[in-house]
Tab-separated table of C-alpha atoms in Angstrom:
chain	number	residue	atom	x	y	z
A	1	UNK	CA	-43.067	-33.469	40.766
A	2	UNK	CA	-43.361	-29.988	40.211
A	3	UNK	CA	-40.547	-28.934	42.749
A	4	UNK	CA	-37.919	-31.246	41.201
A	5	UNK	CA	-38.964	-30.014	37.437
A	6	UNK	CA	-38.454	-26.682	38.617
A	7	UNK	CA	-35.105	-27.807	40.771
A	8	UNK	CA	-34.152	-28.944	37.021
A	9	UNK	CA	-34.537	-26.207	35.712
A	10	UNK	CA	-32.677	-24.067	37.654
A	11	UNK	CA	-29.636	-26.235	37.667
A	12	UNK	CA	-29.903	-26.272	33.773
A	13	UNK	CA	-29.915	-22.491	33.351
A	14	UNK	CA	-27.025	-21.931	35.719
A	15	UNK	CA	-25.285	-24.439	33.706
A	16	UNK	CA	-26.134	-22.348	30.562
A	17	UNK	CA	-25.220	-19.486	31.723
A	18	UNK	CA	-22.017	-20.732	32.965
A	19	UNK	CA	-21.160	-21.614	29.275
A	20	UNK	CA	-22.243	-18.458	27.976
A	21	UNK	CA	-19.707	-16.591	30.191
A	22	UNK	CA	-17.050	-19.252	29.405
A	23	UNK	CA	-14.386	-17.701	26.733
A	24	UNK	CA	-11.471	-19.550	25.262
A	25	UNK	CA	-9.542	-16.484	26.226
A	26	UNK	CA	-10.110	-16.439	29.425
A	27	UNK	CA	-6.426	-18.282	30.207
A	28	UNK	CA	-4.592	-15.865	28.184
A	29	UNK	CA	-2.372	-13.173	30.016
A	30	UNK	CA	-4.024	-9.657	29.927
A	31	UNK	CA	-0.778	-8.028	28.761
A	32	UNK	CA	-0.354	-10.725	25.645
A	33	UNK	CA	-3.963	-10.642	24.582
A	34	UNK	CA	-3.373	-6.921	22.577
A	35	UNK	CA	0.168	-7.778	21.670
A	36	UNK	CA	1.047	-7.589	17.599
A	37	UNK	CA	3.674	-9.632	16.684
A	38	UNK	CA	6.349	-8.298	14.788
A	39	UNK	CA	9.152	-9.758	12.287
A	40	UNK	CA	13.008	-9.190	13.168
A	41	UNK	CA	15.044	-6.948	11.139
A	42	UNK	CA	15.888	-8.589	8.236
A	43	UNK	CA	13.021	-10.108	7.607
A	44	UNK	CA	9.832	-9.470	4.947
A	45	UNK	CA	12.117	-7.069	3.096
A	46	UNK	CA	10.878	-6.567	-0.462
A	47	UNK	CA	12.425	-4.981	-3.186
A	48	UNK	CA	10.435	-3.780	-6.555
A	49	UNK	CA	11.113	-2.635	-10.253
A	50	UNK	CA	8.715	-0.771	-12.458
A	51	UNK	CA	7.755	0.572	-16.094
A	52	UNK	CA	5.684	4.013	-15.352
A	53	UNK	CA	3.888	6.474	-16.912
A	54	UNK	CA	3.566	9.657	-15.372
A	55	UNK	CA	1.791	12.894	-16.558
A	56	UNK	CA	1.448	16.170	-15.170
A	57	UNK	CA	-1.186	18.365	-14.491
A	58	UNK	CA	-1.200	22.301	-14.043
A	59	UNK	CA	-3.341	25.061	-13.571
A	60	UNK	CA	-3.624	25.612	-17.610
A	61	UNK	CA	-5.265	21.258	-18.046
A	62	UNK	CA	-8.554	21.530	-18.292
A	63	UNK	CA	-9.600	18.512	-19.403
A	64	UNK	CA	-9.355	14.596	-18.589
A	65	UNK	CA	-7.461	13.867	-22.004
A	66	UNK	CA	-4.851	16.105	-21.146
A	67	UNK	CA	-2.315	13.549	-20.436
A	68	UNK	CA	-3.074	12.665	-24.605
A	69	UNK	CA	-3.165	15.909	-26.572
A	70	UNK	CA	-0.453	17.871	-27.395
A	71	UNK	CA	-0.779	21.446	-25.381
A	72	UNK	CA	-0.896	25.179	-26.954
A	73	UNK	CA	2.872	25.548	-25.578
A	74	UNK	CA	3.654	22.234	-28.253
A	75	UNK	CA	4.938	20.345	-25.383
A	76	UNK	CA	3.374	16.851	-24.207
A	77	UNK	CA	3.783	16.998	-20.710
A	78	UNK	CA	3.634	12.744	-20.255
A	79	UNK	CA	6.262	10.610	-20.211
A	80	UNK	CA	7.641	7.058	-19.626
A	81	UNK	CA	9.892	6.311	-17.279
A	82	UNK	CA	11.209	3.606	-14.265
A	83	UNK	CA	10.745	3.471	-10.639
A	84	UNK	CA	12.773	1.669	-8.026
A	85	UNK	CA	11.451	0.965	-4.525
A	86	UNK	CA	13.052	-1.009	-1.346
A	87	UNK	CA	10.841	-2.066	1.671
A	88	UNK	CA	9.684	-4.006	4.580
A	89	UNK	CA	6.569	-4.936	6.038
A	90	UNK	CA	6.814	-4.113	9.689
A	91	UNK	CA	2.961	-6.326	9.992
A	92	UNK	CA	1.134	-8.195	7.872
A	93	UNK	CA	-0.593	-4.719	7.822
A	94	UNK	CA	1.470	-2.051	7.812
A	95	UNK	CA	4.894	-1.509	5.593
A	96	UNK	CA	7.133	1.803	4.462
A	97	UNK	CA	8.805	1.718	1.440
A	98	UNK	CA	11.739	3.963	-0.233
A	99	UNK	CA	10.140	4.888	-4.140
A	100	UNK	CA	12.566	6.444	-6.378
A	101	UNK	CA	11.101	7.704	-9.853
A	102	UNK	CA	13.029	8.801	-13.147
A	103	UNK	CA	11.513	10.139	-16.237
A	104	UNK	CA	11.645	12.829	-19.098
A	105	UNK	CA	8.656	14.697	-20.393
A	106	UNK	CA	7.892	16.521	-23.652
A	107	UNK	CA	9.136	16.764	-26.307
A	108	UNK	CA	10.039	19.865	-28.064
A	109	UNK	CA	8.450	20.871	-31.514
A	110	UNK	CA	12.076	21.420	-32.681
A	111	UNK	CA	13.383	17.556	-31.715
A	112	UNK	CA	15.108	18.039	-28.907
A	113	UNK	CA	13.881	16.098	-25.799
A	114	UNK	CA	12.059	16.774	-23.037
A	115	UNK	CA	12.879	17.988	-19.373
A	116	UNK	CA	13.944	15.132	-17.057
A	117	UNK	CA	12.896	14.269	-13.744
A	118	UNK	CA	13.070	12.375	-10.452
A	119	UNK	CA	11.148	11.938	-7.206
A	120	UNK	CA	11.987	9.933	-3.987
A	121	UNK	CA	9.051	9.529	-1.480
A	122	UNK	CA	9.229	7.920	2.014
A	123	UNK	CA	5.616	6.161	1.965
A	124	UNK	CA	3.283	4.609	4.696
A	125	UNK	CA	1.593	0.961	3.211
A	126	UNK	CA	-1.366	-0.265	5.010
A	127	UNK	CA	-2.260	-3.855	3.144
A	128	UNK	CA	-6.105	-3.326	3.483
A	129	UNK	CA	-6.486	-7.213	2.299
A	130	UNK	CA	-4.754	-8.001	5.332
A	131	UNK	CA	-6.642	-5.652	7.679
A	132	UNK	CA	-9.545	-6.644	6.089
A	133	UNK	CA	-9.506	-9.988	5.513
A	134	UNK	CA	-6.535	-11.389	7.793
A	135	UNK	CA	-3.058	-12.524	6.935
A	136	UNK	CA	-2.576	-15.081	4.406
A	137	UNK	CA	0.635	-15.903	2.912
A	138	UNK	CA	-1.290	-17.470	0.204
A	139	UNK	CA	-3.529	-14.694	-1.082
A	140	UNK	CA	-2.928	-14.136	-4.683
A	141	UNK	CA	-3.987	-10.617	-4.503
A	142	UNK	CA	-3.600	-7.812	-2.280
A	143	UNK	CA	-4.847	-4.420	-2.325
A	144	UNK	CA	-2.306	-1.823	-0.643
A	145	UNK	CA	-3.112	1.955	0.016
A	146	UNK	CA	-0.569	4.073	0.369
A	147	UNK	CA	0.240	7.448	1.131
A	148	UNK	CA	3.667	9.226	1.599
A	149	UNK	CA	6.423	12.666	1.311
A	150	UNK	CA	9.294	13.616	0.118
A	151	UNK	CA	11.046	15.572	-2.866
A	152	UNK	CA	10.907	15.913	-6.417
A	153	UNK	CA	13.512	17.432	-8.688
A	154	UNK	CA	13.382	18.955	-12.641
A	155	UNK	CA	17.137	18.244	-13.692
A	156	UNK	CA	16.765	20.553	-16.792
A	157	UNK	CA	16.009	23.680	-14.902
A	158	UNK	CA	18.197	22.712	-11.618
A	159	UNK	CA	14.725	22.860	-9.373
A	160	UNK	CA	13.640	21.181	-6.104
A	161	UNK	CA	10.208	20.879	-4.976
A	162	UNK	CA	7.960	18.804	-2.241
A	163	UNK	CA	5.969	15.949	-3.463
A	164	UNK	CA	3.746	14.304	-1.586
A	165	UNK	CA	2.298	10.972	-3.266
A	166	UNK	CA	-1.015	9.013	-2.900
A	167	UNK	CA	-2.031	5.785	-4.132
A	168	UNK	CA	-2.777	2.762	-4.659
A	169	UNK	CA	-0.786	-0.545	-5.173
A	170	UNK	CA	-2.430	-3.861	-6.322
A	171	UNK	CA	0.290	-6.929	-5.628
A	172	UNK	CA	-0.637	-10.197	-7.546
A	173	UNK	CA	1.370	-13.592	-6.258
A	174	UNK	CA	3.488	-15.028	-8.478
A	175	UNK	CA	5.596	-17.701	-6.906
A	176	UNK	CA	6.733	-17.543	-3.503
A	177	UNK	CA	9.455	-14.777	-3.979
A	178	UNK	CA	8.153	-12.833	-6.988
A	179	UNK	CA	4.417	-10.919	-7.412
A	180	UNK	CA	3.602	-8.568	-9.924
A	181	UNK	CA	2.384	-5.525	-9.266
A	182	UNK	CA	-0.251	-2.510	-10.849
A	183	UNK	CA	0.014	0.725	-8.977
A	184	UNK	CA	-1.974	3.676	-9.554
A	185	UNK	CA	-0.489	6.852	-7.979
């Protein structure tokens, strides 16, 4: 009696372990099991519109409620403006866009307006609800890092610079086509 308990056993805990090693991707071909799937090229394409407020900062700012005083030099240096960006999402994780910005600043003690302004950045998006969380074409909202290069240009004084940009970009769904966005930058 003791023999056959123990033959039991033994055939049960092979059988365990059996299942233990047993994985459901075990059939799967080694070269497909790290493959990311990508879209063609015309697909996930997205194109966006925005209201913006941008504000600059300089060595002379000293304080947090810069952006709302006027400064010793009687010029606000804030200013509304509109953005225009075209992109595609290359994963459900990882998408460059095209940003172009527009704007004037200041205004002049005397009337006159401000200096005018534009920027276009190339930038990297990495959907960090996606990474995260996993793809869902569902998800009402998504929270998108960014982080990207490229130039920026005062039209009143005729002068280039490099701008390099850093954000963040909160998409809420809409409808199937449309979301709204929030974008801190």
């Amino acid at each position: 009696m003791k023999k056959r308990m123990l033959l039991i056993l033994a055939i049960a805990s092979l059988s365990l372990s059996v299942m233990a090693q047993y994985d459901d991707n075990m059939n799967i071909d080694p070269a497909e099991k790290h493959r990311v799937a990508t879209n063609g090229f015309w697909q996930n394409w997205f194109l966006s519109a925005n209201v913006t407020w941008s504000t600059f900062y300089g060595e002379g700012e000293r304080s947090l409620v810069a952006p709302f005083r006027k400064f010793p030099s009687g010029t606000y240096y804030s200013g509304l403006g509109a953005s225009l960006s075209l992109g595609k999402w290359l994963t459900p994780v990882f998408g460059l866009r095209t940003k172009v910005n527009a704007w004037q600043m200041g205004k002049e003690d005397n009337g006159r307006g401000g200096d005018k302004y534009w920027t276009a950045n190339e930038q990297l998006l990495i959907n960090a609800t996606s990474l995260f969380r996993g793809y869902d074409e569902q998800r009402f909202w998504n929270i998108i890092p960014y982080i990207g290069a490229g130039v920026h240009r005062n039209m009143t004084h005729s002068h280039y610079s490099t701008a390099f940009s850093l954000g963040l970009l909160n998409t809420l769904r809409l409808s199937r086509r449309f979301s709204a966005n929030i974008e801190l930058a």
